[in-house]
Amino acid sequence: MKSMIASGLMGAGLVLSGAASAQAQDCKIAVGSVLSITGSMAAIGSAIGDAGKLAIDHFNEAGGVNGCEVNFILRDDQGSPNVGVDAAKTLVEIEKVPVLLGAIQSGVSLPILTSVTVPAKVTQISCCSSAPSFTELAREGGTQGYWFRTLPTDRPQAAVLATIAAEKGYKKIAVIHVNSDYGVSLATRFRDDAEKLGIEVTGVTPYNQEQASYRAEVNAALQAEPDALFLVAFPADGATVAREWISFGGSQNLILSNALRADEFVESVGAQYLENAYGIDNAQVEGESVEAFNTSWKDAKGSDPNGPGLHVMYDAAAVALLAMEQAGEADGTAIRDNIRKVTGGEGEPIYPGAEGFKKAKTLIAEGKPIRYVGATGPITFDENGDVTGPYLIYGVKDGELATLDRWDKARVEAALEKLQ
Amino acid sequence: MLQAIADGILSGSIIALGAIGLTLTMGILRFANFAHAELVTWGAYMALGVLSLTGAFMGPLAPFSFGVPLLMATLVAMVATALLALAIDWLVYRPLRGRANHLTLVFGSFGVSLLVRMVILLLFGGAAQYYSNTLQIAMKVAPGLRIMPDQIFTLGLTAVIVVALHLFLQKTRLGLSMRALAENPELARVNGIDTRHVVRWTWIIGASLAAIAGVLYGLTVQLRPEIGFHLLLPLFAAAILGGVGNVFGAVIGGLIVGLAESISVLFIPAGYKLAVPFMILLLVLYIRPTGIFAGTVGGGKS
């Protein structure tokens, strides 16, 4: 009992001292993050946390945000939505963080967004959640603009594929897709985009994974005798579908989703049948700003930043801090309103690293516009908080996977523009 | 519709071959052998193993996608599968038979089926494989009907095997003993039939047919360690539909299950296709628990 009172007093003392130091010049700002340090995503989670920490260290090195030192508070969601929501609640209500970075899985990010950050008017930036449902929610106004993510969504993929299909002169296209959130959304989006470009989509046939034969699905898609097939699948099942499609006399004009860019797929189907096929995948971003991140990661960690989520997490943290600096206050709504002022546009480019952030702080103090060009290259958030990235078009040449074409962001955006 | 019927007959004939073996063992040994479907997988993979050892030393026999090597590999696979079946019987079922009740045997067969599947997984890996990587392009037989030569071969072979098996059960001494044992084990024993001899041949025939079914499945669909697992329900549905112990019944049962699965996709989403054999099984058990052609080995009451 005595110790409880003692710790209660200590807690009160901490709160008091925190409040007191906020008045002082060497103030502190907390940035919260919910990531999977344990659980199913544990293998990548703590490295992603390190990437976020690196951005914050760089900013502190550059003098902190508005003269305040930034404190990075990382909480574990154990890969589970309810633990994640609890962690986010603690960060928002007790630590009073104005911005929350995370989570990794869409299934964790979504409940945090709807039940914690949006009601508390805290900006949430995710490095890694790619589910299309966020775009849907943002469009319906459910995120109130507090949601951003630095990972390119699959939205542009359909647009680019449909644009190429139209250029190739395909008139009738059948769609066979894996019956999952990913498959359904990519297939419907492709259908919408293709129809806008004057291509008839003869049917959208879902398939369930792990079946030995997809003859029924293939037959259904074949009925209208389309001159191309858009296949959204994973390599093993995709090969089964493609084999049956081709041997039942389907057109060898195949359009492939990003997951089919695998040697296993080409091998099982047979490269000679895939010469007219093309597909899309995310391209590895290149450029000076990416190098700047890679170098500083190597300096800090002693290894190359090879792993999912590192570049995107660094950018998520950097964008949040720059927006805070631009806003001049650590407030969720102010961060939300300033994120687009420090990304995109025509301002002075800012690269990752302490030097870059120093330059940004000077420019902001002078009232000059800045534009963050991050570890993933130039970043532009659309009205739903989504970013686009560069893509590559792949195909099969001389029996092997090959890159046929590259689409940079400008080209992708032009294609999206046309389909609006 | 035409295509669905053609596909249904094809997959039905493969189910039929597997179901013949199942119905024989169920009728004569009087227990539901869940490991039977794994014999199908085993046969298919044994042929693949032989093929990869010998290599395709001869080109394919036009217009089929396979040649003499696969036919020889199939013969080896039949022997290997029969040996496996005999080994399983000797190591697992015989010690249990007589001493334990039927349920113990059924659970034993579950264990065996898992074991066989895991051994295949260990030896060949889990990825889908094919006997030949060249695709066979289907011929357009009629508007809306495409058939591959391999499929015609499958149908023809099934028909030949069924007729041969029928003659065997009707005309030979061994066939007659098998039917007798299925009809009434005690009476058969009293009449001096060597049951162990008959049981052995039941395994050999059932396993060989399972191996052929496996090879045909691998030829027309693909090879994966779950072949048997996916065929388990269709096989049981076909065997029970046709009446346990009835060879012709199993063939008709197999065709009905195959056709029902294939035609159902015209009316329901393809994802629910797997439920069709279940439905048939339930319906048969409700309406005619002894099967449509309830009777003895060899077909009918002839």
XYZ file of C-alpha atoms in Angstrom:
722
model
C 0.000 0.000 0.000
C 2.763 2.331 0.981
C 4.671 1.603 -2.174
C 1.523 2.184 -4.239
C 1.118 5.617 -2.778
C 4.784 6.266 -3.307
C 4.647 5.295 -6.952
C 1.478 7.343 -7.380
C 3.280 10.356 -6.008
C 6.217 9.661 -8.242
C 3.894 9.477 -11.227
C 2.326 12.787 -10.299
C 5.798 14.238 -9.881
C 6.770 13.063 -13.356
C 3.669 14.618 -14.883
C 4.385 17.853 -13.040
C 8.005 17.960 -14.084
C 6.941 17.178 -17.675
C 4.510 20.075 -17.605
C 7.145 22.340 -16.118
C 9.784 21.492 -18.700
C 7.294 22.091 -21.516
C 7.486 25.735 -20.540
C 11.241 25.710 -20.783
C 13.281 26.105 -23.957
C 14.607 22.489 -23.939
C 11.107 21.050 -24.297
C 10.191 17.565 -25.436
C 7.795 16.358 -28.116
C 6.656 12.740 -28.179
C 6.145 10.813 -31.391
C 4.297 7.535 -30.917
C 4.630 4.381 -32.920
C 2.788 1.073 -32.835
C 4.606 -1.734 -34.614
C 4.772 -5.524 -34.380
C 7.868 -6.199 -32.325
C 6.593 -9.654 -31.468
C 3.998 -11.807 -33.208
C 3.675 -12.821 -36.847
C 5.467 -9.737 -38.193
C 8.200 -9.780 -35.556
C 10.885 -10.689 -38.085
C 10.594 -7.285 -39.755
C 9.024 -5.208 -36.988
C 11.982 -4.128 -34.904
C 14.086 -3.137 -37.925
C 11.171 -0.970 -39.062
C 11.160 0.599 -35.600
C 14.884 1.308 -36.002
C 14.205 3.098 -39.284
C 11.688 5.358 -37.547
C 14.119 5.984 -34.710
C 16.828 6.888 -37.226
C 14.698 9.675 -38.714
C 14.024 11.045 -35.248
C 17.720 10.887 -34.298
C 18.558 12.763 -37.485
C 16.035 15.442 -36.637
C 17.298 15.797 -33.074
C 20.803 16.130 -34.484
C 19.512 18.939 -36.673
C 18.175 20.736 -33.615
C 14.851 19.073 -32.921
C 11.387 20.243 -33.897
C 10.708 23.907 -33.122
C 13.613 23.781 -30.698
C 12.156 20.821 -28.836
C 13.791 17.436 -28.538
C 11.765 14.657 -30.142
C 11.143 11.543 -28.099
C 10.292 8.328 -29.967
C 7.934 6.046 -28.046
C 7.582 2.622 -29.638
C 4.861 0.198 -28.538
C 4.361 -3.426 -29.531
C 1.052 -4.572 -31.031
C 2.051 -8.274 -30.977
C 0.458 -8.504 -34.402
C -2.974 -8.320 -32.836
C -5.589 -5.567 -33.373
C -6.768 -5.287 -29.767
C -3.260 -5.063 -28.350
C -2.490 -2.475 -31.027
C -5.553 -0.396 -30.152
C -4.618 -0.495 -26.453
C -1.058 0.576 -27.246
C -2.310 3.407 -29.451
C -4.767 4.527 -26.744
C -1.949 4.706 -24.196
C 0.184 6.724 -26.582
C -2.599 9.150 -27.483
C -4.260 9.585 -24.092
C -1.346 9.334 -21.676
C 1.705 10.294 -23.715
C -0.374 12.849 -25.685
C 1.405 12.124 -28.946
C 0.238 14.378 -31.818
C 1.242 11.833 -34.457
C 1.217 8.037 -34.548
C 3.412 6.009 -36.878
C 2.055 2.561 -37.763
C 0.912 -0.073 -37.718
C 2.390 -2.695 -40.025
C -0.628 -4.870 -40.754
C -3.725 -3.270 -42.233
C -5.843 -5.247 -39.806
C -4.151 -3.443 -36.910
C -3.912 0.008 -38.506
C -7.593 0.155 -39.363
C -9.052 -0.261 -35.846
C -6.433 2.160 -34.480
C -7.442 4.686 -37.107
C -11.172 4.459 -36.582
C -11.267 4.053 -32.820
C -8.212 5.980 -31.581
C -6.493 8.450 -33.877
C -9.424 9.939 -35.817
C -11.587 10.549 -32.687
C -8.563 12.066 -30.896
C -7.603 14.153 -33.964
C -4.151 12.607 -34.128
C -2.419 12.173 -37.471
C -1.602 8.549 -38.330
C 1.060 7.660 -40.883
C 1.615 4.014 -41.761
C 4.716 2.626 -43.350
C 3.298 -0.679 -44.373
C -0.472 -1.108 -44.517
C -1.456 -1.531 -48.141
C -5.099 -2.654 -47.954
C -7.401 -0.810 -50.348
C -10.005 -0.395 -47.617
C -8.170 2.701 -46.322
C -8.606 4.486 -49.635
C -12.278 3.539 -49.560
C -12.617 4.865 -46.001
C -10.796 8.100 -46.858
C -13.040 8.645 -49.873
C -16.105 8.260 -47.671
C -14.653 10.800 -45.227
C -14.071 8.256 -42.474
C -10.439 9.261 -41.931
C -11.112 13.020 -41.862
C -7.762 13.381 -43.573
C -5.783 12.103 -40.580
C -4.612 8.996 -42.472
C -1.453 8.851 -44.603
C 0.743 6.029 -45.824
C 4.126 6.073 -47.486
C 3.782 2.655 -49.167
C 2.415 2.756 -52.714
C -1.012 1.114 -52.908
C -2.054 -1.259 -55.651
C -4.443 1.326 -57.075
C -2.189 2.502 -59.923
C -1.360 -1.057 -61.002
C -4.760 -1.623 -62.557
C -4.628 1.751 -64.284
C -1.231 1.101 -65.841
C -2.160 -2.436 -66.936
C -5.420 -1.240 -68.472
C -3.624 1.585 -70.268
C -1.139 -0.857 -71.802
C -3.942 -3.256 -72.754
C -5.650 -0.417 -74.603
C -2.389 0.504 -76.343
C -1.993 -3.126 -77.465
C -5.456 -2.970 -78.957
C -7.116 -5.680 -76.858
C -10.879 -5.447 -77.247
C -12.251 -8.174 -74.997
C -10.531 -9.149 -71.769
C -11.515 -11.817 -69.248
C -10.390 -11.535 -65.622
C -9.575 -14.463 -63.331
C -8.522 -13.458 -59.840
C -7.649 -14.968 -56.490
C -10.570 -14.693 -54.107
C -8.950 -12.399 -51.533
C -9.107 -8.712 -50.625
C -6.087 -8.109 -52.846
C -7.473 -10.067 -55.787
C -10.995 -8.694 -55.659
C -9.883 -5.079 -55.437
C -7.303 -5.345 -58.202
C -9.752 -7.168 -60.474
C -12.638 -4.737 -59.984
C -10.368 -1.758 -60.390
C -8.945 -3.174 -63.577
C -12.454 -3.786 -64.891
C -13.483 -0.190 -64.158
C -10.325 1.226 -65.711
C -10.461 -1.011 -68.769
C -14.085 -0.159 -69.429
C -13.246 3.545 -69.260
C -10.683 2.927 -71.981
C -13.270 1.217 -74.182
C -12.237 -2.379 -73.507
C -15.010 -4.888 -72.917
C -14.432 -6.992 -69.791
C -16.222 -10.233 -70.570
C -16.233 -11.618 -67.056
C -14.596 -11.446 -63.650
C -14.128 -14.975 -62.283
C -12.811 -15.531 -58.756
C -10.917 -18.679 -57.808
C -10.122 -20.203 -54.431
C -6.515 -20.968 -53.599
C -4.855 -24.366 -53.403
C -7.047 -26.298 -55.829
C -5.619 -28.925 -58.122
C -7.640 -27.821 -61.116
C -9.322 -24.614 -62.191
C -10.962 -26.057 -65.268
C -14.391 -24.778 -64.269
C -13.162 -21.240 -63.693
C -11.154 -21.280 -66.908
C -14.142 -22.565 -68.867
C -16.367 -19.857 -67.464
C -13.841 -17.197 -68.478
C -13.374 -18.766 -71.921
C -17.042 -18.706 -72.847
C -16.967 -15.193 -74.326
C -13.774 -15.955 -76.323
C -11.796 -12.939 -75.067
C -8.606 -11.901 -76.800
C -6.667 -11.486 -73.536
C -6.737 -12.672 -69.941
C -5.923 -10.617 -66.864
C -4.708 -13.041 -64.210
C -4.460 -11.874 -60.597
C -2.858 -14.760 -58.762
C 0.031 -16.121 -56.751
C 2.685 -18.174 -58.563
C 1.628 -21.787 -57.817
C -2.109 -21.454 -58.423
C -1.446 -18.924 -61.159
C 0.572 -21.523 -63.051
C -2.275 -24.040 -62.805
C -4.772 -21.490 -64.137
C -2.445 -20.324 -66.920
C -1.685 -23.879 -68.056
C -5.326 -24.837 -68.205
C -6.216 -21.554 -69.859
C -3.653 -22.050 -72.616
C -4.297 -25.761 -73.153
C -8.019 -25.118 -73.423
C -7.319 -22.777 -76.290
C -7.355 -19.481 -74.428
C -5.429 -16.558 -75.856
C -1.753 -16.352 -74.961
C -2.125 -12.600 -74.512
C -1.794 -12.694 -70.766
C -1.798 -9.726 -68.403
C -0.193 -10.658 -65.098
C -0.386 -9.219 -61.597
C 2.704 -8.267 -59.576
C 2.778 -11.491 -57.548
C 3.337 -13.555 -60.700
C 6.763 -12.021 -61.281
C 8.371 -15.248 -60.091
C 10.660 -17.750 -61.778
C 8.500 -20.548 -60.390
C 5.527 -19.282 -62.407
C 7.457 -19.020 -65.678
C 8.969 -22.454 -65.179
C 5.685 -24.241 -64.445
C 3.776 -22.651 -67.307
C 6.603 -22.859 -69.814
C 8.369 -19.737 -71.063
C 7.400 -20.437 -74.677
C 3.734 -19.764 -73.830
C 4.437 -16.495 -72.056
C 6.049 -14.531 -74.848
C 2.987 -12.311 -75.260
C 2.481 -11.829 -71.557
C 3.188 -8.671 -69.616
C 2.766 -7.746 -65.978
C 3.457 -5.024 -63.478
C 5.430 -4.782 -60.265
C 6.745 -2.111 -57.913
C 10.097 -0.856 -59.113
C 12.990 -0.376 -56.755
C 13.314 3.363 -56.349
C 16.619 4.894 -57.251
C 18.155 8.311 -56.928
C 20.243 10.609 -54.756
C 17.757 10.838 -51.898
C 17.497 7.038 -51.710
C 21.290 6.821 -51.593
C 21.330 9.412 -48.803
C 19.112 7.168 -46.705
C 21.022 4.005 -47.552
C 24.313 5.609 -46.542
C 23.054 6.976 -43.258
C 21.455 3.620 -42.419
C 24.724 1.896 -43.139
C 26.583 4.401 -40.957
C 24.189 3.826 -38.087
C 23.686 0.071 -38.346
C 26.702 -1.224 -40.188
C 24.593 -3.133 -42.712
C 22.644 -2.388 -45.886
C 18.975 -1.446 -45.436
C 17.722 -4.677 -46.966
C 14.309 -5.468 -45.615
C 10.723 -4.511 -46.067
C 9.393 -1.312 -44.585
C 12.664 0.478 -43.786
C 12.597 3.203 -46.447
C 8.866 3.793 -46.073
C 9.084 3.977 -42.276
C 11.887 6.534 -42.395
C 9.787 8.662 -44.721
C 6.714 8.317 -42.515
C 8.648 9.695 -39.545
C 10.425 12.386 -41.576
C 7.199 13.667 -43.124
C 5.554 13.869 -39.688
C 8.466 15.831 -38.197
C 8.788 18.216 -41.133
C 5.067 18.906 -41.011
C 5.378 19.622 -37.286
C 8.247 22.022 -37.948
C 6.248 23.687 -40.726
C 3.174 23.992 -38.503
C 5.170 25.421 -35.633
C 3.172 23.383 -33.154
C 2.876 19.737 -32.166
C -0.821 19.259 -32.824
C -2.455 16.438 -34.758
C -4.667 18.643 -36.900
C -1.828 21.079 -37.618
C 0.381 18.170 -38.722
C -2.387 16.876 -40.971
C -2.775 20.284 -42.597
C 0.953 20.788 -43.138
C 1.981 17.401 -44.529
C 1.161 18.396 -48.092
C 3.063 21.686 -47.652
C 6.331 19.838 -47.063
C 5.851 17.179 -49.757
C 5.200 17.548 -53.458
C 4.931 21.002 -54.975
C 7.777 23.141 -56.233
C 9.777 23.880 -53.057
C 13.439 23.334 -52.356
C 14.177 19.558 -52.256
C 15.097 18.118 -48.837
C 16.967 14.793 -48.580
C 17.077 12.343 -45.674
C 19.730 12.849 -42.987
C 20.591 15.414 -40.355
C 22.050 17.781 -42.960
C 18.859 17.738 -44.969
C 16.687 18.406 -41.946
C 18.952 21.287 -40.900
C 18.471 22.814 -44.327
C 14.723 22.275 -44.042
C 14.579 24.036 -40.684
C 16.462 27.047 -42.030
C 14.239 27.308 -45.088
C 11.070 26.964 -43.029
C 12.316 29.647 -40.636
C 12.872 31.913 -43.661
C 9.343 31.145 -44.826
C 10.538 29.423 -48.009
C 8.710 26.384 -49.410
C 10.318 22.947 -49.062
C 9.678 19.588 -50.704
C 10.789 16.382 -48.975
C 12.368 13.898 -51.358
C 12.772 10.859 -49.179
C 14.173 7.414 -48.859
C 11.507 6.308 -51.364
C 12.122 9.215 -53.736
C 9.694 12.092 -54.294
C 6.523 11.766 -52.249
C 3.113 13.133 -53.167
C 0.096 12.255 -51.067
C -3.184 12.248 -52.932
C -6.446 13.390 -51.363
C -6.847 9.975 -49.690
C -3.390 10.016 -48.121
C -2.027 7.501 -50.641
C 1.263 7.789 -52.517
C 2.170 6.472 -55.922
C 5.486 4.954 -56.818
C 7.420 3.946 -59.903
C 6.521 0.660 -61.576
C 8.149 -1.735 -63.957
C 6.547 -3.753 -66.703
C 7.840 -7.285 -66.891
C 7.556 -10.023 -69.438
C 9.345 -13.166 -70.550
C 12.256 -12.957 -72.959
C 14.559 -15.823 -73.976
C 12.962 -18.071 -71.406
C 13.474 -15.717 -68.486
C 11.747 -12.895 -66.694
C 12.754 -9.529 -68.083
C 11.916 -5.896 -67.494
C 10.233 -4.575 -70.609
C 9.522 -1.015 -69.570
C 9.642 1.401 -66.664
C 6.926 3.768 -65.567
C 8.102 6.651 -63.398
C 5.723 8.476 -61.108
C 4.893 11.168 -63.644
C 3.814 8.582 -66.202
C 1.787 6.663 -63.621
C 0.080 9.833 -62.500
C -0.705 10.812 -66.079
C -2.335 7.414 -66.607
C -4.348 7.815 -63.399
C -5.327 11.340 -64.419
C -6.769 10.059 -67.683
C -8.934 7.569 -65.823
C -10.343 10.003 -63.292
C -22.875 -27.298 -70.933
C -21.315 -29.674 -73.427
C -17.890 -28.854 -72.046
C -19.089 -29.408 -68.481
C -20.400 -32.848 -69.414
C -17.149 -33.793 -71.137
C -15.083 -32.585 -68.155
C -17.410 -34.365 -65.769
C -17.079 -37.694 -67.577
C -13.311 -37.305 -67.584
C -12.901 -36.533 -63.891
C -15.624 -39.100 -63.204
C -13.639 -41.849 -64.907
C -10.592 -41.070 -62.764
C -12.746 -41.090 -59.635
C -14.239 -44.387 -60.825
C -10.840 -46.086 -61.090
C -9.986 -45.017 -57.571
C -13.416 -45.953 -56.265
C -13.210 -49.488 -57.686
C -10.275 -50.269 -55.441
C -11.966 -48.614 -52.506
C -15.221 -50.478 -52.986
C -13.374 -53.801 -53.273
C -11.413 -53.308 -50.069
C -14.464 -51.951 -48.268
C -16.567 -54.898 -49.428
C -14.066 -57.646 -48.789
C -12.083 -56.341 -45.827
C -15.146 -54.649 -44.327
C -13.708 -51.385 -43.168
C -13.452 -47.873 -44.595
C -9.861 -47.490 -45.714
C -9.122 -43.778 -45.591
C -5.604 -44.439 -46.767
C -6.879 -45.636 -50.145
C -6.870 -42.127 -51.597
C -3.195 -41.814 -50.676
C -2.459 -44.853 -52.821
C -3.641 -42.712 -55.745
C -1.088 -40.039 -54.816
C 1.595 -42.632 -54.247
C 1.039 -44.186 -57.680
C 1.160 -40.832 -59.406
C 4.408 -39.862 -57.701
C 6.025 -43.259 -58.212
C 5.500 -42.847 -61.949
C 7.032 -39.377 -61.711
C 9.993 -40.805 -59.827
C 10.569 -43.496 -62.448
C 10.246 -40.922 -65.235
C 12.813 -38.647 -63.651
C 15.191 -41.591 -63.251
C 14.903 -42.917 -66.787
C 14.347 -39.591 -68.504
C 12.171 -39.303 -71.582
C 14.179 -41.775 -73.668
C 11.546 -41.689 -76.392
C 9.507 -38.847 -77.762
C 5.794 -38.619 -77.126
C 3.404 -40.778 -79.100
C 1.476 -38.255 -81.182
C -1.132 -36.971 -80.577
C -0.663 -37.696 -76.865
C 1.628 -35.686 -74.592
C 3.358 -38.811 -73.292
C 5.225 -41.738 -74.751
C 6.384 -45.229 -73.906
C 8.370 -43.989 -70.867
C 5.237 -42.936 -69.024
C 3.462 -46.207 -69.856
C 6.407 -48.171 -68.469
C 6.601 -45.870 -65.462
C 2.921 -46.553 -64.850
C 3.560 -50.297 -64.742
C 6.362 -49.782 -62.236
C 4.134 -47.449 -60.237
C 1.398 -50.117 -60.135
C 3.841 -52.621 -58.694
C 5.213 -50.084 -56.211
C 1.728 -49.110 -55.096
C 0.646 -52.753 -54.715
C 3.748 -53.387 -52.610
C 2.955 -50.379 -50.448
C -0.624 -51.568 -49.965
C 0.557 -55.045 -48.996
C 3.132 -53.597 -46.629
C 0.519 -51.380 -44.981
C -1.812 -54.356 -44.626
C 0.933 -56.511 -43.169
C 2.292 -53.874 -40.774
C -0.864 -52.062 -39.705
C -4.156 -53.656 -40.638
C -3.401 -57.353 -40.076
C -2.273 -56.940 -36.491
C -5.381 -54.843 -35.855
C -7.827 -57.052 -37.746
C -9.797 -59.353 -35.476
C -8.278 -57.923 -32.330
C -9.715 -54.450 -32.521
C -13.078 -53.104 -33.629
C -13.736 -51.421 -36.951
C -13.283 -47.931 -35.606
C -9.702 -48.712 -34.610
C -8.973 -49.843 -38.151
C -10.523 -46.662 -39.556
C -8.374 -44.497 -37.312
C -5.369 -46.599 -38.179
C -6.037 -45.890 -41.845
C -6.171 -42.176 -41.069
C -2.724 -42.402 -39.544
C -1.414 -44.347 -42.502
C -2.809 -41.800 -44.950
C -1.060 -38.938 -43.169
C 2.154 -40.913 -43.075
C 2.065 -41.696 -46.793
C 1.317 -38.083 -47.674
C 4.193 -36.821 -45.548
C 6.614 -39.302 -47.081
C 5.623 -38.046 -50.531
C 6.040 -34.460 -49.354
C 9.466 -35.319 -48.043
C 10.583 -37.103 -51.214
C 9.077 -34.870 -53.871
C 8.328 -31.514 -52.211
C 5.037 -29.693 -52.041
C 5.032 -27.776 -55.318
C 2.811 -28.783 -58.214
C 4.606 -30.896 -60.806
C 3.837 -32.277 -64.239
C 4.881 -35.348 -66.204
C 5.679 -33.147 -69.145
C 6.155 -29.416 -69.280
C 4.864 -29.066 -72.803
C 1.257 -28.031 -72.816
C -1.236 -29.891 -74.903
C -3.526 -27.559 -76.766
C -7.115 -28.805 -76.794
C -8.858 -29.675 -80.058
C -12.096 -27.932 -80.818
C -14.484 -30.841 -81.374
C -17.706 -28.875 -81.518
C -18.687 -25.280 -80.774
C -18.054 -24.830 -77.071
C -16.424 -28.251 -76.692
C -12.666 -28.642 -76.406
C -11.034 -31.978 -75.747
C -7.403 -32.995 -75.346
C -6.126 -36.292 -76.778
C -4.901 -37.266 -73.287
C -8.458 -37.045 -72.055
C -9.675 -39.438 -74.721
C -6.891 -41.818 -73.743
C -8.012 -41.594 -70.118
C -11.589 -42.438 -71.035
C -10.567 -45.327 -73.275
C -8.254 -46.829 -70.688
C -10.909 -46.622 -67.991
C -13.434 -48.397 -70.209
C -10.969 -51.190 -71.018
C -10.065 -51.667 -67.352
C -13.676 -51.791 -66.225
C -14.608 -54.422 -68.817
C -11.515 -56.486 -68.003
C -12.240 -56.316 -64.309
C -15.833 -57.355 -64.907
C -14.726 -60.417 -66.862
C -12.182 -61.224 -64.163
C -14.800 -61.151 -61.428
C -17.304 -63.170 -63.490
C -15.092 -65.779 -65.087
C -12.012 -66.513 -63.013
C -11.768 -68.583 -59.877
C -10.071 -65.783 -57.958
C -12.726 -63.307 -59.066
C -15.465 -65.633 -57.941
C -13.740 -66.125 -54.568
C -13.574 -62.365 -54.131
C -17.263 -62.012 -54.801
C -18.023 -64.865 -52.451
C -15.971 -63.334 -49.686
C -17.682 -60.007 -50.132
C -21.119 -61.630 -50.106
C -20.661 -63.765 -47.012
C -17.250 -64.173 -45.355
C -18.222 -67.064 -43.073
C -19.800 -69.096 -45.846
C -16.821 -68.451 -48.086
C -14.430 -69.690 -45.433
C -16.535 -72.781 -44.789
C -16.347 -73.521 -48.484
C -12.582 -73.649 -48.368
C -11.696 -70.295 -49.857
C -8.239 -69.145 -48.787
C -9.176 -65.732 -47.393
C -5.595 -64.559 -46.994
C -4.930 -65.238 -50.650
C -8.069 -63.347 -51.632
C -7.274 -60.432 -49.350
C -3.811 -60.175 -50.844
C -5.174 -60.035 -54.359
C -7.808 -57.503 -53.324
C -5.011 -55.189 -52.190
C -2.980 -55.759 -55.334
C -5.882 -55.049 -57.667
C -7.176 -52.102 -55.684
C -3.721 -50.523 -55.371
C -2.866 -51.045 -59.049
C -6.077 -49.340 -60.097
C -5.362 -46.517 -57.663
C -1.915 -46.092 -59.222
C -3.438 -45.875 -62.702
C -5.962 -43.332 -61.445
C -3.101 -41.328 -59.977
C -1.111 -41.320 -63.197
C -4.156 -40.309 -65.228
C -4.894 -37.551 -62.749
C -1.313 -36.335 -62.952
C -1.516 -36.493 -66.736
C -4.723 -34.516 -67.122
C -4.523 -32.223 -64.087
C -1.289 -32.009 -62.103
C 0.709 -33.730 -59.399
C 0.641 -32.433 -55.868
C 0.865 -34.237 -52.538
C -2.769 -33.360 -51.788
C -4.235 -35.291 -54.742
C -5.432 -38.077 -52.484
C -6.719 -35.725 -49.847
C -8.818 -33.874 -52.423
C -10.064 -37.127 -53.962
C -10.983 -38.725 -50.638
C -14.560 -37.504 -50.518
C -15.369 -38.028 -54.197
C -13.996 -41.575 -53.901
C -16.114 -42.429 -50.871
C -19.158 -40.749 -52.395
C -18.724 -42.816 -55.556
C -18.155 -46.103 -53.701
C -21.112 -45.633 -51.377
C -23.315 -44.330 -54.176
C -22.637 -47.441 -56.201
C -23.104 -49.758 -53.255
C -20.134 -51.030 -51.302
C -18.476 -53.969 -53.039
C -20.064 -53.276 -56.394
C -17.541 -52.607 -59.171
C -19.996 -51.359 -61.782
C -21.717 -49.355 -59.110
C -18.434 -47.643 -58.294
C -17.935 -46.762 -61.949
C -21.418 -45.296 -62.300
C -20.986 -43.617 -58.900
C -17.716 -42.080 -60.045
C -19.289 -40.747 -63.217
C -22.240 -39.308 -61.286
C -19.960 -37.552 -58.809
C -17.719 -36.224 -61.578
C -20.649 -34.971 -63.635
C -22.391 -33.446 -60.636
C -19.232 -31.565 -59.633
C -18.652 -30.318 -63.131
C -22.230 -29.346 -63.979
C -22.813 -27.732 -60.597
C -20.412 -24.927 -61.501
C -22.848 -23.780 -64.147
C -25.324 -22.964 -61.402
C -23.288 -22.230 -58.281
C -19.981 -20.347 -57.820
C -17.030 -22.609 -58.520
C -15.751 -22.146 -54.976
C -18.560 -24.334 -53.651
C -17.814 -27.183 -56.031
C -16.089 -29.197 -53.315
C -19.327 -29.401 -51.369
C -21.073 -31.320 -54.142
C -19.702 -34.807 -53.299
C -20.695 -34.142 -49.683
C -24.236 -33.353 -50.741
C -24.438 -36.480 -52.872
C -23.065 -38.588 -50.042
C -25.621 -37.161 -47.614
C -28.484 -37.640 -50.046
C -27.541 -41.242 -50.738
C -27.143 -42.021 -47.060
C -30.578 -40.536 -46.396
C -32.457 -42.156 -49.217
C -30.616 -45.389 -49.975
C -27.941 -46.132 -47.381
C -26.940 -49.293 -49.238
C -26.255 -47.392 -52.451
C -28.112 -47.192 -55.718
C -26.826 -50.532 -56.942
C -26.691 -52.307 -53.640
C -25.309 -55.717 -54.303
C -22.210 -57.791 -54.561
C -18.841 -57.546 -56.153
C -19.011 -57.875 -59.882
C -22.194 -55.948 -60.422
C -25.817 -56.774 -60.101
C -27.221 -59.958 -58.674
C -26.072 -61.940 -61.645
